[in-house]
Amino acid sequence: MSVPNEYMHDEMQSSFFKQLNLFDWIFAVLLVAGSIFAYQKYSHLMDGYEVGILFFTAASLIALGWLWKPMRALMFYIAVLSLFAINLYGADLAAAENNFFLKYLFSGQSATMWMSALFVMATMAYFIELFTGNAFTGKVAVAMTWSATAMGFIGLLVRWRETYLHGADIGYIPVSNLYEVFILFAIITALIYLYYEKKYETRSMGAFVLLVITAAIAFLLWYHFERDAAEIKPLVPALQSYWMKIHVPANFVGYGAFALAAMIGVAYLIKDSVVKRNPNGLVASRLPSLDMMDDVMHKSIALGFAFFTIATVLGAMWAAEAWGGYWSWDPKETWALIVWLNYAAWLHMRLMKGLRGPILAWWAVIGLFVTLFAFVGVNMFLSGLHSYGEL
Amino acid sequence: MNTANKKHTRLGIIFEFLSSMNFAITLLVAISFASVIGTVLQQNQPYNDYIIKFGPFWHEVFKTLGLYNVYGAMWFLALLVLLVLSTGVCIYRNTPTMLRDMQQFRLNVKEKSLRLMTNTQSWTSDKDSNDIDKQVQHYLNFKGFRTRVKQHDDHRVIAGMKGSWNRLGYIFTHAGIIVLCIGSFLDGSFGLTIKEWTGRIIPETRDIRADKVPATARLSPQDSLSFRGSISLQEGSSSNLVFLNIRDGYLVQELPFAIELKDFRVEHYTSGMPKSFESDLVIHDDQLDEPLKQTISVNHPLIYRGYAMYQASFGDGGSNLSIRAWPFRTQEIQAMDIKVEVKKSRVLNTLSGKYRLEIDDFNMFNIFPNTDEEKAATGKKFKNFGPSFKFKLRDASGVANEYHNYMLPVMQQGRLFFLSGMRGSVADQFRYLHIPADNNGSLNRFMAFQSLLHTSEKVKQIAKNSVKAAMSVANQTDKKMQDDVVNSMMNLITLFNQGGYIAIEADIKKKVPEDKQVNVAEAYVKILQNLLQNTYLEVLKQEGIDINKAVNNFDNQFYEDAVSAFAGIAAYGSPVYFQLADFKHRESSGIQITRHPGQNIFYLGCLMLIVGIFMMFYISYQRIWLIVKPEDGKLSLTLAGSGNRNQRDFANEFDQLAKQIVKSSS
């Protein structure tokens, strides 16, 4: 039976594969080709799980690019610039000092510095837009946030190569110490934010979300300059595992989403307290509606919760392989459980009890502190098996 | 809610309470707080540590509350059981409704209620109702809705539903939690706790050999469903006994097979950091035709018959050390050669009495980070001081000092020293005695110097010669004065030999009035230095060095360092310097052995949980109704929809749907 004419237009819109354009397919083909190239070139260095992770990552990235179109361009730029930088390196780590492009733009550390600067400037630009209402500044803020994210990814990818230039047996995926995961945290939080910014078509939450990223950058810079944290050091045996490649990124989608929800919570509370006194004031009129912020907060926590669950389960599976038990009540595990229980309670309150309003916003803000403790506090104050990222 | 009559029975009230949201949230928060305790208070430490930390009163309180093993405490288990119960009751109560939701299209919905819904739209059409019916159904199907149609007397209802898996998500997440809890209960230590309560097992607290452990502290393979313990194997040895630590004691778990350690290896990065730990294991089991050989390393365990073996730690497995014992404070240079094994001890007769030498540990490598200057000089980030060993020297009264001696002389500020660390208690840092190495890298010159200093007739001769020379320069010949000076020199050197500068200082304080102490001290040091220098020249002469020429820089520096070392020996506490001459390294590997039969059940629960969460969050459960009612020769249509999440998103989607449906039907 043929589809009646009236629906043809709608069908064009709704059939997922049919709405993909030429660029989508080129993008997918490039990703698949890239993965096959990587497989052919490096499969002798990978175990079965890592090959699986390679192709799973490619598939996920294709899906991400298709569902959220700007990702295609982002990935394209990241890939081109990272490959450019890696090519400049050749086999010589000293190029980081000699080559202009590496020294000032794309070496792991330089790109990270650019990311840091761009995030800080973007934060300021978002605030300027919030207070002045200048849309141009807002657009600049968005562009800078995208660029910062790209630079962060380039920094990590080039650093990945750099670890191997330090020695074939040293090389590791750069999500293995506190310095590296702070970069990861910043760019993942930014990406999640950019998604909601586009979806809800408002830039007024940017100032708040970028604030938490700036805080992370401040720590990152302190850590870099005071503790020489950017130095590449080989991994201890416990961390040499393919689990690292999936456990850590999944965790940071969780952390990033929780951080974002908390910052939206802050904006919510400010608006909530101001709007009653002065409904037409600057803050009240510039910030998005309470309903919308409530919605973003909820979606973000749901996203974070889903990924945090995956990450914790992956962590348990890794623990079963490395420490002899999937659950040892190690402080890091325990705090992951506490974070999980906290957001589980939050979601129950909202979904089952239908709670809305400032209580949930407060709860999301407090949740950030619980998360923060699980993220860095445990490593700083408590001893245990997870004592890798010490300050 | 749905069963009001249940409220009246007592069971009903309990039911109601267990499944209430407030109770569930209270539980989640309570478990969180309980978990925090276990991360703040270090778990399963020896009781003595707690007593020191909290004092006897609070220790008793904390012990009774089970705070030293929160996650194994009965009240914590009770919290978890309540969580499982609460979750279970929720599933029991909600599942029938949800399953019904998934099946029922609510075809008897009234037009009036549709008009009251948030997302609703009404319009009229001239088209044939069958056409509309077909087109709308087709469209809804295309959009992923399942549809049903019911013809009522005066109207027709088309009902659509999609995303009903969302409802399964609820069941999956909550059932997943129950399943994973069951899995982890199977693997928890509660079986042991119950056996302990009933007195069937009593943990052993004495440090005795495994075969002497009484039956009450032994577990056969059939006894325990799950456990987690460790075993330490020396290279070349094998065992089938695992030790399970329980508070301040342990249990011995028997395995149905024996594990042999063939070899243990540590590999290092070029920087000196450890890169891998590997153990070559051989499993001896009657069930095997031939022994199973397998290498395990960190992140790569061996799983055999449900028992998992992990590379957990390593240590010294009784290396054989050859030690040269050089006596201090004597004219003897005769070193004694001793052979002793790590973790063993032996008695030594020294000039200052009987001592027990207890060898604690031996290390092949001692890796330290280089300072910035050293980095610049060597281009390396780390330096290796080479092998070392740790030991205690216990005197007859039982008091012991702990020592850390390096085998090879270590470069410090461009000079080579034999380093020996000493501390009186574990809480202290090691303080190092620096004994300079001679130009052959040996101890010989230092020992010769020391020996000569303790040979009083020779020192006296040297003192006499130097005094004579000094007096002849000053044209003095007073025999009495010469003897006095020589005697006071001998006095000084005796004091220095016995207790270094400190002894001399004490002597001055005792005998000299306070206002003259500084002057006297200066004079003494000059005299002492003179004697020490002349004695040292004598040592150089014995070595065949022409002492009439200027002393070279190395020999000069050696003198300074040697004198500092002599001064330090006073506080060193050992009458002997133990030099590691040779060793035969034997390592041991710490292997963690676990049995977790509930692991796969746990993973199944986790999988259900994850799948359920994604279903709940990312499958939208939506319903659509269209009522088609003939009215005045036309058709009156009413469309309404509801979604269970994201009202904003659903409102948009509904508008799209409505637009298409209105367009095609009007």
mmCIF file of C-alpha atoms in Angstrom, chain A residues 52 63 66 70 92-93 112 115 135 147 149 153 159 180 219 232 238 252 267 289 311 325 334 359 363 380 383:
data_model
loop_
_atom_site.group_PDB
_atom_site.id
_atom_site.type_symbol
_atom_site.label_atom_id
_atom_site.label_comp_id
_atom_site.label_asym_id
_atom_site.label_seq_id
_atom_site.Cartn_x
_atom_site.Cartn_y
_atom_site.Cartn_z
ATOM 1 C CA GLY A 52 35.899 -3.714 19.860
ATOM 2 C CA ALA A 63 25.436 8.273 15.606
ATOM 3 C CA TRP A 66 23.981 12.272 12.739
ATOM 4 C CA PRO A 70 27.430 20.419 14.562
ATOM 5 C CA ASP A 92 60.695 13.430 17.431
ATOM 6 C CA LEU A 93 59.341 14.748 20.694
ATOM 7 C CA THR A 112 45.358 22.817 26.443
ATOM 8 C CA MET A 115 41.497 25.722 25.541
ATOM 9 C CA ALA A 135 23.755 39.471 21.084
ATOM 10 C CA SER A 147 36.802 26.527 19.734
ATOM 11 C CA THR A 149 36.199 22.413 23.122
ATOM 12 C CA PHE A 153 40.118 17.527 22.270
ATOM 13 C CA ARG A 159 48.990 14.214 24.001
ATOM 14 C CA GLU A 180 44.035 14.832 31.941
ATOM 15 C CA PHE A 219 42.472 24.184 39.113
ATOM 16 C CA ILE A 232 53.859 12.540 30.992
ATOM 17 C CA ALA A 238 46.950 -1.417 37.746
ATOM 18 C CA PHE A 252 32.977 12.100 32.948
ATOM 19 C CA ALA A 267 20.629 30.111 37.919
ATOM 20 C CA SER A 289 11.933 30.653 32.454
ATOM 21 C CA ALA A 311 30.564 3.994 34.414
ATOM 22 C CA GLY A 325 36.249 -8.373 43.448
ATOM 23 C CA THR A 334 31.602 3.873 48.050
ATOM 24 C CA ILE A 359 14.168 22.285 46.599
ATOM 25 C CA TRP A 363 19.495 19.484 45.837
ATOM 26 C CA MET A 380 42.889 13.935 48.353
ATOM 27 C CA SER A 383 43.274 6.403 51.167
#
